[in-house]
Tab-separated table of C-alpha atoms in Angstrom:
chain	number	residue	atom	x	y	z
A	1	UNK	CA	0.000	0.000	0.000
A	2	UNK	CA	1.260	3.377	-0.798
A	3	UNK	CA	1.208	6.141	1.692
A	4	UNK	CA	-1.296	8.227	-0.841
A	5	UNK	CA	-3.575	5.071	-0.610
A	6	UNK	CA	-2.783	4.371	3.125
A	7	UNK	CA	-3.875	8.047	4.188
A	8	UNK	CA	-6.759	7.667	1.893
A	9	UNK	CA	-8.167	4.223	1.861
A	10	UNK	CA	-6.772	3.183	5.132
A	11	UNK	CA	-8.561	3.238	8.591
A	12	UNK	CA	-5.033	5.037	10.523
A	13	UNK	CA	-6.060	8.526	11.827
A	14	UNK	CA	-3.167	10.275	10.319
A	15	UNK	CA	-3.703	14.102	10.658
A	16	UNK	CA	-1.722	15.714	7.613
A	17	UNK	CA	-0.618	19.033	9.309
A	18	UNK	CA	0.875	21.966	7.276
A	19	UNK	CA	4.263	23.454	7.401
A	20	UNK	CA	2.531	25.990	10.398
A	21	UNK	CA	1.268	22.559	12.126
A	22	UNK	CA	-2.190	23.323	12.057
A	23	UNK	CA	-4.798	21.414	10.074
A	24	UNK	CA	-8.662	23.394	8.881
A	25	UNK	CA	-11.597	22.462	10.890
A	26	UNK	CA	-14.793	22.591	9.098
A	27	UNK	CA	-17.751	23.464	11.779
A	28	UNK	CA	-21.321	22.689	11.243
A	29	UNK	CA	-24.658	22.916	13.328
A	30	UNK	CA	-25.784	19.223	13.827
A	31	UNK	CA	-29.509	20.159	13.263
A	32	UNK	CA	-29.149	23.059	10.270
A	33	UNK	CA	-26.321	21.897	8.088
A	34	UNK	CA	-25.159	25.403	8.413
A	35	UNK	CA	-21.460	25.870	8.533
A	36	UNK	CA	-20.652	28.002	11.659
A	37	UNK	CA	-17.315	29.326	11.205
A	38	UNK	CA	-14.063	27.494	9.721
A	39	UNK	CA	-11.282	26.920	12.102
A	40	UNK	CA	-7.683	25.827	12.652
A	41	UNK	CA	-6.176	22.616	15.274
A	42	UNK	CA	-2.573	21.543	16.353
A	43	UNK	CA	-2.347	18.492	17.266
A	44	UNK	CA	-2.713	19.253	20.516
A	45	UNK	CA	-6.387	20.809	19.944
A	46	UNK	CA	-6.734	17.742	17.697
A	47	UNK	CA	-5.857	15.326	20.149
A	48	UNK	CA	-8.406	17.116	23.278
A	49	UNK	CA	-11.141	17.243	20.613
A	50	UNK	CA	-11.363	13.392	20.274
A	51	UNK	CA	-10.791	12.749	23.824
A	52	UNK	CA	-12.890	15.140	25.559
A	53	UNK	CA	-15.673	15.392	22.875
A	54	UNK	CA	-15.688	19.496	22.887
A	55	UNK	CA	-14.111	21.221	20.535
A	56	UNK	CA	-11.013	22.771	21.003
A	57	UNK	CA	-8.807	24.650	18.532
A	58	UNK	CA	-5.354	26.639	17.724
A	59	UNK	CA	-5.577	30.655	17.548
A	60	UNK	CA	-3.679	31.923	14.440
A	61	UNK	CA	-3.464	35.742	15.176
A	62	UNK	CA	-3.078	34.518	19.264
A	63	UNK	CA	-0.742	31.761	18.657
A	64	UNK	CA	-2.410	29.502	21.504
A	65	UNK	CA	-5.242	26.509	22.191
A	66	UNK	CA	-8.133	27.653	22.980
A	67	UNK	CA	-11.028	25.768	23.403
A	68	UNK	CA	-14.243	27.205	22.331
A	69	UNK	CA	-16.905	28.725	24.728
A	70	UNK	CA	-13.940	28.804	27.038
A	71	UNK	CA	-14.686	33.009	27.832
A	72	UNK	CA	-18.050	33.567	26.209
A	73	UNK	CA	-19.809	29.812	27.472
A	74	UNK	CA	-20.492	28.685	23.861
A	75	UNK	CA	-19.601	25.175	24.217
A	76	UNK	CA	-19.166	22.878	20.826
A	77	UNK	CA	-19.988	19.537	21.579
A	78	UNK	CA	-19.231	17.265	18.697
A	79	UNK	CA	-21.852	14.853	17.643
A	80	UNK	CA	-19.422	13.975	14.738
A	81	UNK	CA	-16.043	14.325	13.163
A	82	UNK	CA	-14.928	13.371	10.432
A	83	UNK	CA	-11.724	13.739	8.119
A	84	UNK	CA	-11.185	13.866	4.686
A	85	UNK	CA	-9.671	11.675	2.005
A	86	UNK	CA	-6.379	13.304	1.978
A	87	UNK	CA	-6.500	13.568	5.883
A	88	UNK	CA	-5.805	17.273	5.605
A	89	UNK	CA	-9.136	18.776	6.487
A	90	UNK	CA	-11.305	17.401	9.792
A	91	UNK	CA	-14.973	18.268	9.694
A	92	UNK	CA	-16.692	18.624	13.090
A	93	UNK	CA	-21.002	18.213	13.446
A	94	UNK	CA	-21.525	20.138	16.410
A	95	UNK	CA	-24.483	20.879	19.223
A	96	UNK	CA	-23.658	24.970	19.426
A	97	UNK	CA	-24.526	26.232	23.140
A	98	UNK	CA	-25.439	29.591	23.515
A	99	UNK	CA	-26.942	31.884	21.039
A	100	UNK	CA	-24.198	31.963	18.275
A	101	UNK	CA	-20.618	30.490	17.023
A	102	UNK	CA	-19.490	33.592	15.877
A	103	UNK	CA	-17.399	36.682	17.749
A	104	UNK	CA	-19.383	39.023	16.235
A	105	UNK	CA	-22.528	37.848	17.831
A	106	UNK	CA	-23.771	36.018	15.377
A	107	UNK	CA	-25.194	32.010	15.225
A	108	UNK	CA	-22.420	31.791	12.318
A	109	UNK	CA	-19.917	33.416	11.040
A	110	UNK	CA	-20.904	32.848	7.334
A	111	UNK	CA	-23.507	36.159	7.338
A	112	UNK	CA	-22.857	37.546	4.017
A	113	UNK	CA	-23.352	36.745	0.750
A	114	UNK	CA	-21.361	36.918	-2.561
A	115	UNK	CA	-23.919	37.483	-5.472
A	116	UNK	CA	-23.222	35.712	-8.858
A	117	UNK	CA	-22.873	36.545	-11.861
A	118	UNK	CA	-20.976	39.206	-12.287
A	119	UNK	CA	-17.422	40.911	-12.412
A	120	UNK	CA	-15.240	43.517	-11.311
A	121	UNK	CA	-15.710	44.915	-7.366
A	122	UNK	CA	-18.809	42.626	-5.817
A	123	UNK	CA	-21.028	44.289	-3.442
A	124	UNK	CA	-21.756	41.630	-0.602
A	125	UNK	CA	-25.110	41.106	0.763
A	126	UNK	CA	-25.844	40.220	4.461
A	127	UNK	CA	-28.189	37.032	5.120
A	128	UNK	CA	-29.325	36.292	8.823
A	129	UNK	CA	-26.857	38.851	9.657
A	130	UNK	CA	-29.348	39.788	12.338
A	131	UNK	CA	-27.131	39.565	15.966
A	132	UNK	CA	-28.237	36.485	18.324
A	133	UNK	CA	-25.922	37.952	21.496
A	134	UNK	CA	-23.889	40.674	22.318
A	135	UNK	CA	-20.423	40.127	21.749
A	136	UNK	CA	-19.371	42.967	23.803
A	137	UNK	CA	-21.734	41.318	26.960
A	138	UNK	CA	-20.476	38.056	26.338
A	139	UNK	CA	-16.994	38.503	26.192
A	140	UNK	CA	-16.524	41.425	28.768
A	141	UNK	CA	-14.979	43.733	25.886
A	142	UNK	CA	-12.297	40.623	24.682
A	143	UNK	CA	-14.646	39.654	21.002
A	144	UNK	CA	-12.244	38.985	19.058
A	145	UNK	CA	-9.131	38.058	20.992
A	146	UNK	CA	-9.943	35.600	23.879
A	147	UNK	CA	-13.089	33.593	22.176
A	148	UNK	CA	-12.040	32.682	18.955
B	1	UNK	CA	-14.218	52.347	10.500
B	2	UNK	CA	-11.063	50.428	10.928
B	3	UNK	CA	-9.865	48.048	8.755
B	4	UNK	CA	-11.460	45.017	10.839
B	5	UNK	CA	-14.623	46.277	11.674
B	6	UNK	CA	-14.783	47.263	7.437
B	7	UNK	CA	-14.191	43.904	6.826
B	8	UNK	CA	-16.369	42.428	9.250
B	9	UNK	CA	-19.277	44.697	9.092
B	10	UNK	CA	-18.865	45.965	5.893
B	11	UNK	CA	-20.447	45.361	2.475
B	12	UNK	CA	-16.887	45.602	0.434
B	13	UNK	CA	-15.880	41.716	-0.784
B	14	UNK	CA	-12.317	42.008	-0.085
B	15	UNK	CA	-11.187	37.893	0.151
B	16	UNK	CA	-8.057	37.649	2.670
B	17	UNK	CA	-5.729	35.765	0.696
B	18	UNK	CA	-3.105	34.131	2.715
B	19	UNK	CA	0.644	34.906	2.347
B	20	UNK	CA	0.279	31.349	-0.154
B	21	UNK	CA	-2.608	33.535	-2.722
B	22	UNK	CA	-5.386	31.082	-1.232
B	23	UNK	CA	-8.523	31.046	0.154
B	24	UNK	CA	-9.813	28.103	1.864
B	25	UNK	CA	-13.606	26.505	0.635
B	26	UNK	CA	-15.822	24.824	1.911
B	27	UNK	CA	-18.011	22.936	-0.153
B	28	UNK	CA	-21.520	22.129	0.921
B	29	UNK	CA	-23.973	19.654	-0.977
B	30	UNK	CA	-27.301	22.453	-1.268
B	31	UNK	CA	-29.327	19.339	-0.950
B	32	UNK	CA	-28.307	17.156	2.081
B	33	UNK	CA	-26.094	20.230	3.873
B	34	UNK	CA	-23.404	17.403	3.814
B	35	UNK	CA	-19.483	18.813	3.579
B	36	UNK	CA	-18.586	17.951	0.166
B	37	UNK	CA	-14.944	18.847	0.404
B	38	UNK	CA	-12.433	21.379	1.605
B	39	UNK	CA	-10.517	23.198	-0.972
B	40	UNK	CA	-8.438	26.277	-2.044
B	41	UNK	CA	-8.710	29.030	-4.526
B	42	UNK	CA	-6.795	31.949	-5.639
B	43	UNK	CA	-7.829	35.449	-6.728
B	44	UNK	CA	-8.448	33.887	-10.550
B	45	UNK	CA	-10.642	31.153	-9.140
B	46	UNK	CA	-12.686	33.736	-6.856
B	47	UNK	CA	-13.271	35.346	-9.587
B	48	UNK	CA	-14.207	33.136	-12.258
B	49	UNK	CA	-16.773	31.023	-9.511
B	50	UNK	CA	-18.288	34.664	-9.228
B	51	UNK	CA	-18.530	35.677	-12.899
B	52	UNK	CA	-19.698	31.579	-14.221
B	53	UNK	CA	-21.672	30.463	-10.978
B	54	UNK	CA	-19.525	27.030	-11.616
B	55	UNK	CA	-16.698	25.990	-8.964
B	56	UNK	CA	-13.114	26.531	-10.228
B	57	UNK	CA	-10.210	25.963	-7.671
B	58	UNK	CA	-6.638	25.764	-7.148
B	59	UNK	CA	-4.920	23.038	-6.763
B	60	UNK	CA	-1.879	23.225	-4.668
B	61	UNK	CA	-0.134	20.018	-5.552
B	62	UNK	CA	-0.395	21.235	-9.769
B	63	UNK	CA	0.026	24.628	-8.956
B	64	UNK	CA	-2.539	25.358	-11.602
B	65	UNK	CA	-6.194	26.768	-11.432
B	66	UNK	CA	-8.939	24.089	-12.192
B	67	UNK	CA	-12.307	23.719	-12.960
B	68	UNK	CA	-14.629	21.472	-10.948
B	69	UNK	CA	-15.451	18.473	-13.211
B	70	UNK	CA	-13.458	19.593	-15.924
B	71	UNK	CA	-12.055	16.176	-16.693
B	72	UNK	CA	-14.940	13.986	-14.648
B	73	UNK	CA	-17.753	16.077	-15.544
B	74	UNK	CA	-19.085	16.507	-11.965
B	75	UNK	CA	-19.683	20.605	-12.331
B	76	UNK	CA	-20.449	22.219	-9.253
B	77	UNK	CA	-23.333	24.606	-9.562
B	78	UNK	CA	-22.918	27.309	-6.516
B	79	UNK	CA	-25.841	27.854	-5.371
B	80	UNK	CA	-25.066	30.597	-3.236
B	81	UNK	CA	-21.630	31.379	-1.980
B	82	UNK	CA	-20.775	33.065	1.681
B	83	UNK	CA	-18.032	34.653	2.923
B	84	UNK	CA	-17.163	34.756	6.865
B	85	UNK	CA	-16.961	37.441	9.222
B	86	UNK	CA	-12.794	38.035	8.773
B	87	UNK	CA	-13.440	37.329	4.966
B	88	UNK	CA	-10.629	33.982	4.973
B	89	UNK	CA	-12.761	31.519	4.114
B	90	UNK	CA	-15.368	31.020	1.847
B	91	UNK	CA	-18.590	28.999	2.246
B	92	UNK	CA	-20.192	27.237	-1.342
B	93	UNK	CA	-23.378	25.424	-1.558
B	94	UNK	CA	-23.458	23.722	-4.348
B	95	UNK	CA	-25.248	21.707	-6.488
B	96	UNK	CA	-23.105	18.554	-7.356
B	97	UNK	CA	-23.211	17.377	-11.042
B	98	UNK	CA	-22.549	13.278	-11.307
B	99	UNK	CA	-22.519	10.688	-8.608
B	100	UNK	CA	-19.816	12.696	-6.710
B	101	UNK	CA	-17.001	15.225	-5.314
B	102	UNK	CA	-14.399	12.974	-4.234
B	103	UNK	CA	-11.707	11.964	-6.947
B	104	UNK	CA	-11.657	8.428	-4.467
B	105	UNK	CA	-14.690	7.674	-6.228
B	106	UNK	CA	-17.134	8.536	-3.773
B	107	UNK	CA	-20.241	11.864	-3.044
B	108	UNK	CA	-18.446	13.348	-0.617
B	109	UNK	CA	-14.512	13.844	0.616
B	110	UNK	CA	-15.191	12.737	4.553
B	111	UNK	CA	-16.095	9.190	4.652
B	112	UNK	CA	-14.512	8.310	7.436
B	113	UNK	CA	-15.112	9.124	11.079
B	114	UNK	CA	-12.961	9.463	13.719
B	115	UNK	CA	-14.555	7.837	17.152
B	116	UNK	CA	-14.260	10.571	20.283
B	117	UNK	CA	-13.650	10.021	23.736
B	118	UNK	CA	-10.387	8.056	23.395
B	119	UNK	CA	-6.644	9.055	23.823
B	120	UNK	CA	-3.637	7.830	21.777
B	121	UNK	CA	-3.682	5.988	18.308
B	122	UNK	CA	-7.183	6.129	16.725
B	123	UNK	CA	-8.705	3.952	14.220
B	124	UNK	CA	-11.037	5.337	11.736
B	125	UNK	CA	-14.422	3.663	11.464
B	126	UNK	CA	-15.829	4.335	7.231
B	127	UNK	CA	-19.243	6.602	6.999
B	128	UNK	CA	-21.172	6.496	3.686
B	129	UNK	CA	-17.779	4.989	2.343
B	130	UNK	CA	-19.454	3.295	-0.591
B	131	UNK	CA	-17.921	4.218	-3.994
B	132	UNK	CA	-20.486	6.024	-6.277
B	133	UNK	CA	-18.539	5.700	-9.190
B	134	UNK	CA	-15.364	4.791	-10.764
B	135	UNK	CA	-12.452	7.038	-10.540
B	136	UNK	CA	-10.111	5.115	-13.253
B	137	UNK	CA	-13.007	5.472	-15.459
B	138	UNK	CA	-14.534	8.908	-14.696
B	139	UNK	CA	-10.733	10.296	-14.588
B	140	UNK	CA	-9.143	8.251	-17.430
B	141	UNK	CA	-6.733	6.518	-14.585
B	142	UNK	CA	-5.895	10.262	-14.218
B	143	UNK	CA	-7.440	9.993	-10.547
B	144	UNK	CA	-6.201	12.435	-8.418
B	145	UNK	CA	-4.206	14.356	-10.745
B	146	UNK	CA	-6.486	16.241	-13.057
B	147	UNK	CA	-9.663	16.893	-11.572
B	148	UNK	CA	-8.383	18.005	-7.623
């Protein structure tokens, strides 16, 4: 068996990390389908994902774990996870606690719309854009740095 | 405004490439909500999904822009396409032509699961693993290299 066929037709969890060590996390509500934001893991966050069943994850712009809910209460408990052929992309079916998956207060982070169809600068449109908590409440003035 | 709060709140499409050119999508079956598969796109790619409504990509191991299905036939039709709240990821629901996504052969990339609540080596269990069709003859034996 080659390693391309091992990874990809084998039943070895084998986390393909990139050259920064992280790997993309895919997050959707269990119940809508929705995809509520798109996230990155270490192995670390990888490995306290599977074991505690909550999802945890690796902070780019903080360069640290965090696990999610961990300031604002919004727990991701994962009902599934999955990874992809290539075993570089995990894909996590979560219950979302709380009002919203989002920083900005919203249920996900994927409020806005690209229309089609056309060229040049693209005017974006917001769908359920509409705020289900206050970030500012929420995270005591930290959106954006401690919760995400 | 500052520049985050412009790109979160704002109505200006301005995609975040990373310091790579890519954007990372997620791709959504419109019918089932089920993650298709995870890939990238550059500025060409963004921009030619917008203008045709069909998925193009690109792939990082050819280091050449592709269109979905342009060997296989399985077109993606974006239904709608999303953008999230720091604009570095995009979200496409699409409408998947063929039997599938995957160049393994089968509808989606994540057909394997990874079992939680364990520590230490994990072992895959297969999810909706069934080939829908035949990569060698969908791709030409040209499975993984053309039409990813």
């Amino acid at each position: 068996m080659t390693t391309k066929s091992k990874i990809e037709e084998g039943l070895g969890f084998e986390p393909q990390f990139g050259a920064d060590g992280l790997i993309t996390a895919v997050v959707t509500d269990a119940k809508s389908g929705d995809v509520l934001m798109v996230a990155h893991m270490n192995a670390e966050a990888v490995a306290k994902t599977i074991a505690s069943g909550e999802a945890w994850y690796y902070s780019r712009s903080r360069k640290t774990l965090w696990k999610k809910g961990e300031s604002s209460g919004h727990v991701q408990r994962v009902v599934e996870l999955r990874v992809d052929c290539d075993q570089d992309a995990l894909w996590l079916k979560v219950e979302q606690a709380g009002e919203g998956a989002c920083h900005t207060g919203r249920r996900s982070c994927f409020y806005r719309t690209v229309p089609l169809g056309q060229s040049g600068a693209v005017t974006l449109e917001f769908r359920n854009a509409d705020k289900t908590f206050d970030p500012d409440t929420v995270y005591g003035g930290m959106a954006g740095k401690r919760d995400r």
